[in-house]
Coordinates of N, CA and C in Angstrom, one line a residue:
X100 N 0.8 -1.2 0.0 CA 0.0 0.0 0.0 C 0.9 1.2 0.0
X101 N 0.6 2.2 -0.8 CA 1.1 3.8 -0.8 C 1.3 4.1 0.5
X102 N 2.4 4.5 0.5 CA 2.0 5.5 2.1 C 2.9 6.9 1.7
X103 N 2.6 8.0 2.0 CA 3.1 9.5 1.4 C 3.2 10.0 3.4
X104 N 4.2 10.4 3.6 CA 4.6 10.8 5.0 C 5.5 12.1 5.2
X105 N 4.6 13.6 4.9 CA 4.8 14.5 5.1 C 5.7 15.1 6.6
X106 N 6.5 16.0 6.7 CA 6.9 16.7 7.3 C 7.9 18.0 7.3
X107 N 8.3 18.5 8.1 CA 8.9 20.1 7.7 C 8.0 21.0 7.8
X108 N 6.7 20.9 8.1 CA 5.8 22.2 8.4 C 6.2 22.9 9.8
X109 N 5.2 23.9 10.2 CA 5.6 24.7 11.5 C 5.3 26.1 11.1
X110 N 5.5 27.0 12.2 CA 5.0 28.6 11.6 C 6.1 28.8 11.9
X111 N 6.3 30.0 10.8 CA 7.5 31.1 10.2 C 6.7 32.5 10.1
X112 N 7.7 33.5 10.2 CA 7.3 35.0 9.6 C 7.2 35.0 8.5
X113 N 6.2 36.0 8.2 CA 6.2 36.6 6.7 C 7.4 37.3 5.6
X114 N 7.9 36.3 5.0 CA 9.5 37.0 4.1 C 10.2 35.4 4.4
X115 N 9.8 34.3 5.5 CA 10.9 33.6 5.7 C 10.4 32.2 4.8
X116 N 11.3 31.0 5.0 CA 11.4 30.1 4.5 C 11.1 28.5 5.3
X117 N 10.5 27.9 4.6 CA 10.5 26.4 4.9 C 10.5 25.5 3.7
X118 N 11.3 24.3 4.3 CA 11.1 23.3 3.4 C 10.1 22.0 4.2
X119 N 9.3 21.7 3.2 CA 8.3 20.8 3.3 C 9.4 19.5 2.4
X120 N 9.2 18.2 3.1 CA 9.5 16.6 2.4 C 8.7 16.0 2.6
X121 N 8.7 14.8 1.7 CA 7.4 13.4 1.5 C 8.0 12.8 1.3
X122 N 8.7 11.6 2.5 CA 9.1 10.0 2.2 C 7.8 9.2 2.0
X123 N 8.1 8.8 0.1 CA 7.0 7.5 0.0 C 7.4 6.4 0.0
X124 N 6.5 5.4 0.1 CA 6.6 4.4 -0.1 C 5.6 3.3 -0.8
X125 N 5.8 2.1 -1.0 CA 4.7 1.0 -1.4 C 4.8 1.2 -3.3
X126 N 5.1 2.0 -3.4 CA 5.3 1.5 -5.1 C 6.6 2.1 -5.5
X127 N 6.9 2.1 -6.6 CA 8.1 2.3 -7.0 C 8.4 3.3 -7.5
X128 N 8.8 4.4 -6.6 CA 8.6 6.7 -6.6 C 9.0 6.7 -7.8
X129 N 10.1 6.3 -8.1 CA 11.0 6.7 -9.3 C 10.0 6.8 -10.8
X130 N 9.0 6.4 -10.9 CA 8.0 5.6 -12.1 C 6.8 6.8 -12.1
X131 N 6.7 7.6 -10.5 CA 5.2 8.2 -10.7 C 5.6 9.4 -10.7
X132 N 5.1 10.5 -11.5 CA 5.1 11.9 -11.1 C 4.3 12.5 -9.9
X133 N 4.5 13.3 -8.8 CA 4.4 13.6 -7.7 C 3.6 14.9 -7.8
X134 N 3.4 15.7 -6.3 CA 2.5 17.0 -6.4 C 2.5 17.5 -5.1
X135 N 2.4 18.6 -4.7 CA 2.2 19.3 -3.6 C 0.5 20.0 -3.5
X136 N 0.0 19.5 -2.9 CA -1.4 20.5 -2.7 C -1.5 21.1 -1.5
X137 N -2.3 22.1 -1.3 CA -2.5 22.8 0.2 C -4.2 23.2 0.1
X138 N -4.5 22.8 1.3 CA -5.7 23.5 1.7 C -6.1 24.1 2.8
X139 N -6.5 25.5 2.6 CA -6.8 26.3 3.6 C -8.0 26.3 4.4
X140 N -8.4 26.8 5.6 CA -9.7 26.5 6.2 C -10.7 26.8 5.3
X141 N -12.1 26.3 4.7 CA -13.4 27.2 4.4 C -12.7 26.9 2.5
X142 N -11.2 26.3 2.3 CA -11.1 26.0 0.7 C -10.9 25.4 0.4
X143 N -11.1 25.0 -0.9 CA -11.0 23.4 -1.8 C -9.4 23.4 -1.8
X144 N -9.5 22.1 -2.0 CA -7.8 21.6 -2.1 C -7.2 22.1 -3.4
X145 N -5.9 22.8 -3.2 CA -5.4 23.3 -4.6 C -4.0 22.9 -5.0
X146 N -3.8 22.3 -5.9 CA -2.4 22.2 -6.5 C -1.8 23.2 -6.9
X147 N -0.7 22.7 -5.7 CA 0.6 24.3 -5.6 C 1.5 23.9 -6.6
X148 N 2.3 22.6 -6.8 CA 3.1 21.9 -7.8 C 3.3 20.3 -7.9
X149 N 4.2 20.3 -8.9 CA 4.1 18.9 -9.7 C 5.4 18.9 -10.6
X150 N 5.5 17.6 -10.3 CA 7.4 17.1 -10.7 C 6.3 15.9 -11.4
X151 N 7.4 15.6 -12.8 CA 7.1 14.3 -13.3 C 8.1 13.4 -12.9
X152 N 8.7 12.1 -13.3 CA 9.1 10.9 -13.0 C 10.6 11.5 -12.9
X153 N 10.9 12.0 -13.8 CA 12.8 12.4 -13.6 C 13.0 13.6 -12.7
X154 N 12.2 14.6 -12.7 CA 12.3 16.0 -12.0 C 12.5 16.8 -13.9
X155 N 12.2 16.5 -14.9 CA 12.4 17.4 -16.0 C 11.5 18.2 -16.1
X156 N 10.4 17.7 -15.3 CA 9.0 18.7 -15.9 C 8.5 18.8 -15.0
X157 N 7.9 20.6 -14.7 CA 7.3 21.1 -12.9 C 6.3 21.9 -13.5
X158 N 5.4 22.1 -12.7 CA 4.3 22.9 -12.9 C 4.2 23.5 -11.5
X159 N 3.6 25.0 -11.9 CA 3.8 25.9 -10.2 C 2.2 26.4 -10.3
X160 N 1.3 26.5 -9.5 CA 0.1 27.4 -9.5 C 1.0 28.5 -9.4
X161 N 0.1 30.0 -10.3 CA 0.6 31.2 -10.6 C 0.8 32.0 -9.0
X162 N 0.2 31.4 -8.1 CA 0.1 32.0 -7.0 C 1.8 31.9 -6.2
X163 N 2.7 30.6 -6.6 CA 3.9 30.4 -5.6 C 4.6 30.1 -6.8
X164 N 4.7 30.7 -8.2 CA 5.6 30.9 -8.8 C 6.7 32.2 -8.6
X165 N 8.1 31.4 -8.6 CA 9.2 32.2 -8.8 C 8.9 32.4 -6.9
X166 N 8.5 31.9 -6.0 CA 8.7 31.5 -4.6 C 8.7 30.2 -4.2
X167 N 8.2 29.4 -5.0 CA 8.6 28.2 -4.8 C 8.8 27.0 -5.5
X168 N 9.7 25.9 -5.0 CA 10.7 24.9 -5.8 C 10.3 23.7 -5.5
X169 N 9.9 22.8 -6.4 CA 9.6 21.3 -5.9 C 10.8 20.5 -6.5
X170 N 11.2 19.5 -5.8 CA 12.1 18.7 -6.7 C 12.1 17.4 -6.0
X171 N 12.7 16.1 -6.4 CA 12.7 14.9 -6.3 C 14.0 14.4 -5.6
X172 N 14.7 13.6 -4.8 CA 15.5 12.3 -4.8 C 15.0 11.3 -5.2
X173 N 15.4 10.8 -6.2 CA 14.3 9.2 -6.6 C 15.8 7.9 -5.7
X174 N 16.6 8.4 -5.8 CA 17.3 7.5 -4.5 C 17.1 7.4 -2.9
X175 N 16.4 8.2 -2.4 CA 15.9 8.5 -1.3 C 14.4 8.0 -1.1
X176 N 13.8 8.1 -2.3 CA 12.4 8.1 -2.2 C 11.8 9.2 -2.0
X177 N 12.1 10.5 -2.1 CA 11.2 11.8 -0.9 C 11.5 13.0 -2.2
X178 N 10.4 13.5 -2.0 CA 10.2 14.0 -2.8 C 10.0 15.9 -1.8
X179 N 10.2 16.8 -2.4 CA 10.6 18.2 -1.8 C 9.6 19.6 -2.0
X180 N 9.8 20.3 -1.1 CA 9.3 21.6 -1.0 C 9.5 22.6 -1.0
X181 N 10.8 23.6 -1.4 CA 11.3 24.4 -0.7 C 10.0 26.0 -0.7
X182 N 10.0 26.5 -0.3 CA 9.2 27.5 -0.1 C 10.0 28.9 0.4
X183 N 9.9 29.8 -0.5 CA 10.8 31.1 0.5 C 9.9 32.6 0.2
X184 N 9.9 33.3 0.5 CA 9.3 34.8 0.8 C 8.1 34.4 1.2
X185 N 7.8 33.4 2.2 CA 6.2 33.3 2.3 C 5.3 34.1 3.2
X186 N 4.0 33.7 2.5 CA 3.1 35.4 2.5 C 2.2 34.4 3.7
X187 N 1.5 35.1 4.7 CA 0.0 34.7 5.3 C -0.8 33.9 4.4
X188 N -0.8 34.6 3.0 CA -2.4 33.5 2.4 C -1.7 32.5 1.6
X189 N -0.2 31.9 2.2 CA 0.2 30.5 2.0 C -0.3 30.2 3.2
X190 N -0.7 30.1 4.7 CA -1.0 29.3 5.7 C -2.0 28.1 5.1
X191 N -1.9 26.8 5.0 CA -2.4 26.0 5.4 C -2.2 24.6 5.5
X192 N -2.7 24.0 5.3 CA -2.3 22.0 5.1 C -1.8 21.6 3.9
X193 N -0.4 21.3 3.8 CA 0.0 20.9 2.7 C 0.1 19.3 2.6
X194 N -0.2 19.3 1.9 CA 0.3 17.5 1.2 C 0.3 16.8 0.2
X195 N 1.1 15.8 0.3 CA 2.1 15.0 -0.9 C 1.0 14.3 -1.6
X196 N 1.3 14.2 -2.7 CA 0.4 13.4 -3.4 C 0.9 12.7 -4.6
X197 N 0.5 11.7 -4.8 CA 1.7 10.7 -6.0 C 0.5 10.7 -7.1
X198 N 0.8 10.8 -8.4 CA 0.2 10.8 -9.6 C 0.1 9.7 -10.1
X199 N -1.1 9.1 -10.8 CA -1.1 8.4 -11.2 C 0.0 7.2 -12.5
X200 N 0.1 8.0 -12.7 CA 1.4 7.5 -14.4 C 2.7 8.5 -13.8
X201 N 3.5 8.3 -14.3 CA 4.8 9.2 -14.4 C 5.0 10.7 -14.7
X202 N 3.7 11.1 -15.5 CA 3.7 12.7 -15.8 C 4.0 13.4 -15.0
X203 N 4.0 15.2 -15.5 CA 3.8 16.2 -14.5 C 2.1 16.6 -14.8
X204 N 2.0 16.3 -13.6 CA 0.1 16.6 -14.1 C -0.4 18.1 -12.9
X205 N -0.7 18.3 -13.6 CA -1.9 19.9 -13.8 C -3.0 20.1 -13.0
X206 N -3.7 18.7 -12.8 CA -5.2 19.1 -12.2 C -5.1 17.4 -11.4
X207 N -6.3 17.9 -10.5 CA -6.9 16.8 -9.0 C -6.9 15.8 -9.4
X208 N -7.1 15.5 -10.6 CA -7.2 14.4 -11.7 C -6.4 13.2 -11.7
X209 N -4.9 13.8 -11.8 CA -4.0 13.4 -12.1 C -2.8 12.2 -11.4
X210 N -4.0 12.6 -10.1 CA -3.3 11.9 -8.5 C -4.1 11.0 -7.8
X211 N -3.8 9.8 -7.4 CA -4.5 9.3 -6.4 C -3.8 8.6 -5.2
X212 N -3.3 9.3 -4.7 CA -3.1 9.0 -3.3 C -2.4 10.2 -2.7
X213 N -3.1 10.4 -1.5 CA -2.3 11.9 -0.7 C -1.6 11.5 0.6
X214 N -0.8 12.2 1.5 CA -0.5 11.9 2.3 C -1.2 12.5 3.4
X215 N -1.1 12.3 4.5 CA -2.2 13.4 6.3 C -2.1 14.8 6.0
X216 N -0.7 15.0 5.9 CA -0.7 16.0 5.4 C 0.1 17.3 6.8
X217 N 0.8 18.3 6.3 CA 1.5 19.1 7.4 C 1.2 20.4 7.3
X218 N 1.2 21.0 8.8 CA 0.7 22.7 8.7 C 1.8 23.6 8.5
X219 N 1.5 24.6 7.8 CA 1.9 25.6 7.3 C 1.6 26.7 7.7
X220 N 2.0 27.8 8.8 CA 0.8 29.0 9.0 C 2.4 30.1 9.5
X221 N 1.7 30.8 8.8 CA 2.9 32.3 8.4 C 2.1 33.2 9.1
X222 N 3.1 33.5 9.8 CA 2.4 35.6 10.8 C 2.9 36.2 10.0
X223 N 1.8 37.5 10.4 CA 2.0 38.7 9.7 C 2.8 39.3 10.4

């Protein structure tokens, strides 16, 4: 069985940095393209980014473009978050999610399996 096991969340100031990781397991990482989603209280779950099978291909929602970096160890298994200048309306629950096939995929679609998931919450 999949298992996606988020951590690296916690509160930071507004301007600072965190990195979020997802050690997976149960199938074989290197094969599926991966994703970061977050959901805030009162909102639908949104895809923040997405790495395909090698790390050649990333997708960023326009909202944490050019602030934030996803990338892979496919020898490790864990897949990455970095996050920097982050604002308040980044606060909330992020989590890992493995894609179906190998792609870099774009929409909710594209994924089935997420991890619990870790908090995120930035002061002003």
């Amino acid at each position: 069985q999949v298992q996606l096991v988020e951590s690296g969340g916690g509160l930071v100031q507004a301007g600072g940095s965190l990195r979020l990781s997802c050690a997976a397991s149960g199938r074989t990482f290197s094969r599926y393209g991966m994703g970061w989603f977050r959901q805030a209280p009162g909102l639908e779950r949104e895809l923040v980014a997405a790495i395909n099978w090698s790390g050649s291909d990333t997708f960023y929602a326009d909202s944490v473009k050019g602030r934030f970096t996803i990338s892979r160890d496919n020898a490790k298994n864990t897949l990455y978050l970095q996050m920097n200048s982050l604002k308040p309306e980044d606060t909330a629950v992020y989590y890992c999610a493995s894609g179906v096939g190998g792609h870099c995929y774009s929409t909710r679609g594209g994924f089935d399996y997420w991890g619990q998931g870790t908090q995120v919450t930035v002061s002003s």
